[in-house]
Coordinates of C-alpha atoms in Angstrom, one line a residue:
M1 CA -27.9 -12.1 6.1
T2 CA -29.3 -8.6 6.3
N3 CA -32.8 -7.2 5.4
R4 CA -31.4 -4.0 4.0
P5 CA -30.8 -3.6 0.2
L6 CA -27.3 -4.6 -0.9
Y7 CA -25.3 -3.0 -3.6
P8 CA -24.7 -5.4 -6.6
I9 CA -21.0 -5.9 -5.7
V10 CA -21.9 -6.9 -2.2
Q11 CA -24.8 -9.1 -3.3
K12 CA -22.3 -10.9 -5.6
L13 CA -20.2 -11.8 -2.6
V14 CA -23.3 -13.0 -0.6
D15 CA -24.5 -15.1 -3.6
W16 CA -21.0 -16.7 -3.8
L17 CA -20.9 -17.5 -0.1
D18 CA -24.3 -19.1 -0.3
K19 CA -23.2 -21.5 -3.0
A20 CA -22.8 -25.1 -2.1
G21 CA -19.1 -25.9 -1.4
N22 CA -18.4 -22.4 0.1
E23 CA -19.6 -23.2 3.6
D24 CA -16.0 -23.2 5.0
V25 CA -15.2 -19.7 3.7
K26 CA -18.6 -18.4 4.9
G27 CA -17.9 -19.8 8.3
G28 CA -14.4 -18.4 8.2
M29 CA -15.6 -14.9 7.6
A30 CA -18.1 -15.2 10.5
T31 CA -15.4 -16.5 12.8
A32 CA -13.0 -13.7 11.8
F33 CA -15.5 -11.0 12.4
V34 CA -16.5 -12.3 15.8
W35 CA -12.9 -12.7 16.9
V36 CA -12.1 -9.1 15.8
A37 CA -15.2 -7.7 17.5
T38 CA -14.3 -9.6 20.7
N39 CA -10.6 -8.9 20.9
V40 CA -9.8 -5.7 19.1
D41 CA -10.2 -2.2 20.5
W42 CA -12.2 -0.7 17.7
G43 CA -11.5 2.9 18.7
S44 CA -12.7 5.0 15.8
I45 CA -13.8 2.0 13.7
P46 CA -16.2 1.4 12.1
P47 CA -16.2 5.1 11.3
P48 CA -19.3 7.4 11.4
G49 CA -21.8 6.2 8.8
I50 CA -20.6 2.6 8.9
A51 CA -21.7 0.3 11.7
P52 CA -22.7 -3.3 12.4
E53 CA -26.5 -4.0 12.7
S54 CA -27.5 -3.8 16.3
D55 CA -30.8 -5.6 15.7
S56 CA -29.4 -8.6 13.8
D57 CA -30.5 -12.0 14.9
D58 CA -27.4 -13.5 13.3
S59 CA -25.2 -14.6 16.2
S60 CA -22.3 -15.6 13.8
G61 CA -21.5 -12.0 13.0
L62 CA -21.6 -12.5 9.2
S63 CA -24.5 -10.2 8.7
Q64 CA -22.7 -7.4 10.5
Y65 CA -19.7 -7.9 8.3
I66 CA -21.8 -7.7 5.2
K67 CA -23.5 -4.6 6.5
I68 CA -20.1 -2.9 7.0
L69 CA -19.0 -3.9 3.4
N70 CA -22.3 -2.5 2.0
D71 CA -22.0 0.8 3.9
F72 CA -18.5 1.3 2.7
V73 CA -19.4 1.1 -1.0
H74 CA -21.0 4.6 -0.8
W75 CA -19.1 5.9 2.3
V76 CA -18.5 9.6 2.7
P77 CA -15.0 9.6 4.3
V78 CA -14.5 11.6 7.5
E79 CA -11.6 11.9 9.9
D80 CA -10.9 12.3 13.6
K81 CA -8.3 14.6 15.3
D82 CA -5.7 11.9 15.1
G83 CA -6.1 11.2 11.4
R84 CA -6.7 7.5 12.1
T85 CA -10.3 6.9 10.8
V86 CA -9.6 6.1 7.2
Y87 CA -6.5 4.1 8.2
S88 CA -8.3 2.1 10.9
F89 CA -11.2 1.1 8.6
L90 CA -8.8 -0.1 5.9
C91 CA -7.1 -2.2 8.5
L92 CA -10.5 -3.6 9.7
F93 CA -11.5 -4.5 6.1
Y94 CA -8.3 -6.4 5.4
L95 CA -7.8 -7.9 8.9
L96 CA -10.9 -10.0 8.3
L97 CA -9.6 -11.1 4.8
D98 CA -6.2 -11.9 6.3
H99 CA -7.5 -14.1 9.0
E100 CA -6.3 -17.7 8.7
A101 CA -9.9 -18.9 8.1
V102 CA -10.3 -16.7 5.0
V103 CA -6.8 -15.9 3.6
K104 CA -6.4 -19.4 2.1
Y105 CA -9.3 -18.7 -0.3
Q106 CA -7.4 -15.9 -1.9
A107 CA -4.4 -15.7 -4.3
P108 CA -1.2 -16.5 -2.3
I109 CA 1.4 -13.8 -2.2
K110 CA 4.3 -15.7 -3.6
P111 CA 6.6 -15.4 -6.6
G112 CA 5.2 -16.7 -9.9
E113 CA 1.5 -16.0 -9.1
I114 CA -0.3 -14.5 -12.1
A115 CA -3.9 -13.7 -13.1
P116 CA -6.5 -15.1 -13.3
W117 CA -6.8 -14.8 -9.5
L118 CA -8.9 -16.9 -7.1
W119 CA -12.5 -15.8 -7.0
L120 CA -12.3 -13.9 -3.7
S121 CA -9.2 -12.0 -4.7
Q122 CA -10.9 -11.0 -8.0
W123 CA -13.9 -9.9 -6.0
V124 CA -11.8 -7.7 -3.8
I125 CA -10.4 -6.0 -6.9
Q126 CA -13.9 -5.4 -8.3
Y127 CA -15.0 -4.1 -4.9
A128 CA -12.2 -1.6 -4.8
K129 CA -13.1 -0.4 -8.2
E130 CA -16.7 0.2 -7.1
V131 CA -15.5 2.2 -4.1
G132 CA -13.3 4.1 -6.4
K133 CA -16.1 5.0 -8.7
W134 CA -18.1 6.4 -5.8
M135 CA -15.1 8.5 -4.7
D136 CA -15.1 10.1 -8.1
T137 CA -18.6 11.4 -7.5
P138 CA -19.5 14.8 -5.9
M139 CA -21.6 12.9 -3.3
S140 CA -18.4 11.5 -1.8
L141 CA -17.3 14.8 -0.4
T142 CA -19.5 17.2 1.5
E143 CA -18.8 20.5 3.2
K144 CA -19.2 18.8 6.6
S145 CA -17.0 15.8 5.8
L146 CA -14.3 18.1 4.3
Q147 CA -14.3 20.1 7.5
K148 CA -13.5 16.9 9.5
F149 CA -10.3 16.6 7.4
K150 CA -9.5 20.3 7.9
D151 CA -9.9 19.8 11.6
S152 CA -7.4 16.8 11.6
P153 CA -3.9 18.2 12.1
P154 CA -2.1 15.2 10.5
Y155 CA -3.7 16.0 7.1
N156 CA -2.4 19.6 7.2
V157 CA -5.1 20.7 4.7
G158 CA -4.0 24.3 4.9
A159 CA -0.8 23.5 3.1
Y160 CA -2.7 22.5 0.0
D161 CA -4.1 24.5 -2.9
E162 CA -7.9 24.4 -2.6
P163 CA -9.3 25.3 -6.1
D164 CA -11.9 27.9 -6.7
G165 CA -15.2 26.4 -5.8
G166 CA -13.5 23.7 -3.7
W167 CA -12.6 20.1 -4.5
E168 CA -15.4 18.4 -6.4
T169 CA -15.0 14.8 -5.2
F170 CA -13.1 12.9 -2.5
N171 CA -10.6 11.7 -5.0
D172 CA -10.0 15.3 -6.1
F173 CA -9.3 16.1 -2.4
F174 CA -7.2 13.1 -1.8
A175 CA -4.9 13.9 -4.8
R176 CA -4.6 17.5 -3.7
K177 CA -1.6 19.6 -4.7
F178 CA 0.6 21.8 -2.5
K179 CA 0.1 25.6 -2.7
D180 CA 3.7 26.2 -3.7
Y181 CA 5.6 22.9 -3.8
P182 CA 9.0 24.4 -4.9
T183 CA 9.0 26.3 -1.6
Q184 CA 7.3 23.6 0.5
R185 CA 9.2 20.8 -1.1
P186 CA 12.5 22.1 -2.4
I187 CA 14.4 19.7 -4.7
A188 CA 17.9 18.8 -3.4
S189 CA 20.8 19.7 -5.7
P190 CA 18.6 20.3 -8.8
S191 CA 21.6 20.9 -11.0
V192 CA 23.5 17.8 -9.9
D193 CA 22.1 14.8 -11.9
T194 CA 23.7 12.2 -9.7
V195 CA 21.9 13.3 -6.6
I196 CA 18.8 11.1 -6.3
V197 CA 15.8 12.5 -4.4
N198 CA 12.8 11.0 -2.7
P199 CA 9.9 10.6 -5.2
A200 CA 7.2 10.9 -2.5
D201 CA 6.5 12.0 1.0
S202 CA 7.0 8.5 2.5
A203 CA 8.6 6.3 5.3
F204 CA 11.8 4.5 4.3
D205 CA 11.8 0.7 4.5
G206 CA 15.2 -0.1 3.2
D207 CA 17.3 -1.0 0.2
W208 CA 18.3 -4.4 -1.1
E209 CA 20.7 -5.8 -3.8
V210 CA 19.2 -7.1 -7.0
T211 CA 20.8 -10.6 -7.3
G212 CA 21.7 -12.5 -10.5
S213 CA 23.9 -11.7 -13.4
G214 CA 23.8 -11.0 -17.1
M215 CA 20.6 -11.4 -19.0
D216 CA 19.4 -14.3 -16.8
A217 CA 15.6 -14.2 -16.4
G218 CA 16.1 -15.3 -12.8
V219 CA 17.5 -11.9 -11.7
T220 CA 15.7 -11.5 -8.4
F221 CA 15.1 -9.6 -5.2
D222 CA 15.6 -11.8 -2.1
V223 CA 12.8 -10.7 0.3
K224 CA 13.1 -12.8 3.4
G225 CA 14.0 -15.9 1.5
L226 CA 11.5 -15.4 -1.3
H227 CA 13.0 -14.7 -4.7
W228 CA 10.9 -12.3 -6.6
T229 CA 12.0 -11.6 -10.1
T230 CA 12.6 -8.2 -11.8
N231 CA 10.5 -9.5 -14.7
Q232 CA 7.5 -9.9 -12.5
L233 CA 7.9 -6.5 -10.9
L234 CA 8.2 -4.8 -14.3
D235 CA 5.4 -7.0 -15.8
D236 CA 7.7 -8.6 -18.4
L237 CA 8.6 -5.3 -20.0
Y238 CA 10.8 -5.4 -23.2
D239 CA 13.0 -2.7 -24.6
G240 CA 13.0 -1.5 -28.2
D241 CA 15.5 -4.1 -29.2
G242 CA 13.3 -7.0 -27.9
N243 CA 15.3 -7.6 -24.7
A244 CA 13.7 -8.1 -21.4
V245 CA 14.2 -5.0 -19.2
G246 CA 14.1 -6.8 -15.8
P247 CA 17.4 -8.7 -16.1
Q248 CA 19.1 -5.5 -17.1
F249 CA 18.9 -4.5 -13.4
A250 CA 21.1 -7.4 -12.3
G251 CA 23.6 -6.3 -9.6
G252 CA 21.7 -3.1 -9.0
R253 CA 19.7 -1.9 -6.0
F254 CA 16.1 -1.8 -5.0
T255 CA 14.4 0.5 -2.5
H256 CA 11.0 0.5 -0.9
S257 CA 9.1 3.2 1.0
F258 CA 5.5 3.6 2.0
L259 CA 2.9 6.4 2.3
G260 CA 0.2 6.8 4.9
P261 CA -3.4 8.1 4.3
T262 CA -2.4 11.5 5.6
D263 CA 0.6 11.9 3.2
Y264 CA 0.7 14.0 0.0
H265 CA -0.2 11.4 -2.7
R266 CA 1.6 12.7 -5.8
M267 CA 4.8 11.1 -7.0
H268 CA 7.7 12.9 -8.5
A269 CA 10.8 12.0 -10.6
P270 CA 13.7 11.0 -8.4
V271 CA 16.1 11.7 -11.3
S272 CA 16.3 13.7 -14.5
G273 CA 16.0 11.8 -17.8
K274 CA 13.8 10.6 -20.6
V275 CA 10.7 8.4 -20.1
V276 CA 11.3 5.2 -22.1
A277 CA 8.2 3.4 -20.7
A278 CA 5.1 4.4 -18.8
K279 CA 2.3 2.0 -18.1
V280 CA -0.3 1.0 -15.5
I281 CA 0.0 -2.7 -14.5
P282 CA -3.2 -4.5 -13.3
G283 CA -2.8 -6.5 -10.1
L284 CA -4.2 -7.4 -6.7
C285 CA -5.7 -5.0 -4.1
H286 CA -4.0 -6.3 -1.0
L287 CA -3.1 -5.0 2.5
E288 CA -1.4 -7.0 5.2
A289 CA -3.3 -6.0 8.4
V290 CA -1.8 -7.1 11.7
L291 CA -2.6 -6.8 15.4
K292 CA -0.5 -4.8 17.9
P293 CA -0.7 -5.6 21.6
K294 CA -2.1 -2.6 23.4
D295 CA -0.3 -3.7 26.6
P296 CA 2.1 -6.7 26.5
E297 CA 1.8 -7.0 30.2
A298 CA -2.1 -7.2 30.3
D299 CA -4.0 -10.4 30.7
P300 CA -5.9 -10.9 27.4
K301 CA -8.1 -13.6 29.0
K302 CA -9.6 -11.1 31.5
P303 CA -13.4 -10.7 30.9
G304 CA -14.0 -7.7 28.6
A305 CA -10.4 -7.4 27.7
K306 CA -9.7 -6.1 24.2
P307 CA -5.9 -6.6 24.1
F308 CA -5.2 -5.7 20.4
E309 CA -5.4 -2.7 18.1
L310 CA -5.2 -2.6 14.3
F311 CA -2.1 -1.8 12.4
M312 CA -0.9 -1.9 8.8
H313 CA 2.2 -4.0 8.1
R314 CA 3.8 -2.1 5.2
Y315 CA 7.4 -3.4 5.5
M316 CA 9.0 -5.9 3.2
R317 CA 9.9 -7.9 6.3
R318 CA 8.2 -10.4 8.7
V319 CA 5.8 -8.8 11.1
D320 CA 8.2 -9.6 14.0
D321 CA 11.4 -8.5 12.2
K322 CA 13.7 -6.9 14.8
S323 CA 14.8 -4.2 12.4
I324 CA 11.3 -2.7 12.5
P325 CA 10.8 -0.2 15.2
K326 CA 9.3 -2.0 18.2
E327 CA 6.2 0.1 18.2
H328 CA 5.5 -1.0 14.6
R329 CA 5.9 -4.7 15.1
G330 CA 2.7 -6.7 14.9
I331 CA 1.1 -10.1 15.2
A332 CA -0.6 -11.7 12.3
P333 CA -4.2 -12.6 12.9
S334 CA -3.3 -16.3 12.1
A335 CA -1.1 -16.3 15.2
A336 CA -2.9 -14.0 17.5
S337 CA -5.4 -16.1 19.4
V338 CA -6.3 -15.1 22.9
E339 CA -5.1 -18.5 24.1
T340 CA -1.5 -18.0 22.7
F341 CA -1.1 -14.3 23.1
G342 CA 1.8 -13.5 25.5
T343 CA 3.0 -17.1 25.7
G344 CA 6.1 -16.8 23.6
M345 CA 4.5 -17.7 20.3
V346 CA 6.3 -16.9 17.1
P347 CA 4.2 -14.4 15.0
D348 CA 3.9 -15.3 11.4
A349 CA 2.7 -13.4 8.4
P350 CA -0.7 -14.3 6.9
N351 CA 0.9 -13.7 3.6
S352 CA 4.5 -13.6 2.6
P353 CA 6.6 -10.4 2.2
G354 CA 6.6 -9.0 -1.3
Y355 CA 3.0 -8.1 -2.0
Q356 CA 4.4 -5.1 -3.9
F357 CA 5.3 -7.5 -6.8
L358 CA 1.6 -8.5 -7.3
Q359 CA -0.2 -5.2 -6.6
A360 CA -1.9 -2.9 -9.1
R361 CA 0.9 -0.5 -9.9
G362 CA 2.4 2.1 -12.2
L363 CA 5.7 1.9 -14.0
V364 CA 7.8 4.8 -15.2
L365 CA 11.1 3.8 -16.7
I366 CA 13.6 6.7 -16.9
D367 CA 16.8 6.7 -19.0
T368 CA 19.5 9.0 -17.5
E369 CA 21.6 9.2 -20.7
G370 CA 22.7 12.8 -20.9
F371 CA 21.5 13.4 -17.3
G372 CA 24.2 11.8 -15.2
N373 CA 24.6 8.7 -17.4
F374 CA 23.9 6.0 -14.8
G375 CA 21.5 3.9 -16.8
L376 CA 17.8 3.1 -16.3
V377 CA 15.8 3.9 -13.2
A378 CA 12.5 2.2 -12.7
V379 CA 10.0 4.1 -10.5
L380 CA 6.9 2.2 -9.4
P381 CA 4.0 3.8 -7.6
I382 CA 2.3 0.8 -6.0
G383 CA -1.4 0.7 -5.0
M384 CA -2.4 -0.7 -1.7
A385 CA -5.8 -1.8 -0.4
Q386 CA -8.5 0.4 -2.0
V387 CA -5.8 2.7 -3.3
S388 CA -5.3 0.8 -6.5
S389 CA -6.0 3.6 -8.9
V390 CA -2.6 4.8 -10.1
V391 CA -2.9 7.7 -12.5
L392 CA 0.2 8.5 -14.6
S393 CA 1.1 12.1 -15.3
V394 CA 3.8 11.3 -18.0
K395 CA 4.1 9.6 -21.3
K396 CA 6.8 7.7 -23.2
G397 CA 9.2 10.0 -24.8
Q398 CA 8.8 12.8 -22.3
E399 CA 11.8 14.5 -20.9
L400 CA 11.8 15.0 -17.1
K401 CA 13.6 17.2 -14.7
K402 CA 14.2 15.9 -11.2
G403 CA 11.1 16.7 -9.1
D404 CA 8.6 16.7 -12.0
E405 CA 5.3 15.0 -11.2
I406 CA 5.0 11.5 -12.7
A407 CA 1.9 10.0 -11.1
Y408 CA -0.7 10.3 -8.3
F409 CA -2.9 8.0 -6.2
Q410 CA -6.5 8.1 -5.0
L411 CA -7.8 7.1 -1.5
G412 CA -5.8 5.5 1.3
G413 CA -2.1 4.6 1.5
S414 CA 0.4 3.4 -1.1
D415 CA 4.0 2.4 -1.7
I416 CA 6.8 3.6 -3.9
V417 CA 9.6 1.5 -5.3
M418 CA 12.8 2.4 -7.1
V419 CA 15.2 0.1 -8.9
F420 CA 18.7 1.1 -10.2
Q421 CA 21.1 -0.6 -12.5
D422 CA 24.5 -1.9 -11.4
K423 CA 26.3 0.8 -13.4
A424 CA 24.7 3.5 -11.3
N425 CA 26.6 2.2 -8.2
V426 CA 24.0 3.8 -6.0
V427 CA 24.7 4.5 -2.4
F428 CA 21.7 5.3 -0.2
D429 CA 21.8 7.6 2.8
Q430 CA 21.7 5.5 5.9
V431 CA 18.7 6.4 8.0
P432 CA 16.7 4.2 10.5
I433 CA 13.9 2.1 9.2
N434 CA 10.6 4.0 9.1
T435 CA 12.3 7.4 8.8
H436 CA 9.7 9.7 7.1
R437 CA 11.2 12.0 4.4
N438 CA 9.5 14.4 2.0
F439 CA 9.7 14.3 -1.7
G440 CA 12.6 16.2 -3.0
E441 CA 14.9 15.3 -0.2
K442 CA 18.2 13.7 -1.0
V443 CA 18.1 9.9 -0.4
A444 CA 21.0 8.6 -2.5
V445 CA 23.9 9.3 -4.8
A446 CA 24.8 7.6 -8.1
R447 CA 28.5 7.0 -8.6
P448 CA 28.9 5.7 -12.2
G449 CA 32.3 4.5 -13.0
K450 CA 33.5 4.3 -9.4
A451 CA 34.3 1.3 -7.3
P452 CA 31.1 -0.3 -5.7
A453 CA 30.3 0.8 -2.2
A454 CA 27.2 -1.3 -1.3
S455 CA 24.6 0.1 1.0
K456 CA 24.1 -1.6 4.3

């Protein structure tokens, strides 16, 4: 496929594709790459240091895809003025995997799926780990590459505390800390335990009811008709009395927000209390990449036209959900052929909403007894794409004050989920979908003992 040496993790993929019986997925990857290269406005992707082979005699495009995968293993990240380079490349990587010709060879995003995963999904996990290892080396960050981030306003690098001697690796830089977070990120009503604050700088997606009752193991979240269980989200966690924790959230509320690559990537306690569980849960490394029409009125069949740009679909909703801001609605690659674009097609998701339940993630379970007394609060930092390294900063038995750090991520974007019990009677502040709020800002109030007032 390419005459250049391949890293072992990429060679592993090539060997698998060359095996008898894998002709369809091999052809699917080639088809996906050619379609993307033909129809997507690449903009800043592939980023500097990563590019398809210009001298390749492989007209299928597969060698170019392999070349990009190989270059990314030891990529030194850089940014542009708009802060879109890292974002765009993550989109490119997963858009190809999400293409209808390839996605069917990966673990489906649906309730009940558990490891061992299909071969290609497992390879993506291993690939992400290899990239993560590189990002932990000094070679992943240079003076020149760091300056690119400093010159990119969305990263706001000047607001962070650069250690003496500088950040040693890209992951060190990515998990950077504020210079003075109590001033930069004040905690709302620190002495009022029932005021719940945002655990991360993030964009709000919404809140939902946890359905079911009692200790029924079928207690679920209804995500666009898919019933994901609390047990699956919490990885079948049990309390000290041997009872499953998931069903104890029956009748409560669930909320989801997401971070972008330019956001501060440390998570903080939304409430005060005692940590009764803290664990990292292995899972998938997934991202739902979609296409966004650059100009809905343009003719996509015009020679040389590149009608689409790349976009991350981070919502727990269909890509065409009308509650999503119009500028953030996308078209799944399985639906976005040039022939059907603009003809009234119904976009569909390449995978189903709810990937958060299968991703690699952290779990910090906080008991608020003595701190507002509104039950258990589950906080889940959820990895996304190559950002599947969730590092916990707390341990079981530790007492937390609202705003204390609980975890951090490395490389890319990520999600944050909170789940509250019914007894908390949580009412969320009503803000539009995709509203970005900083950690420490008030997002909800617990009203234990009062009549329910469900969020809309």
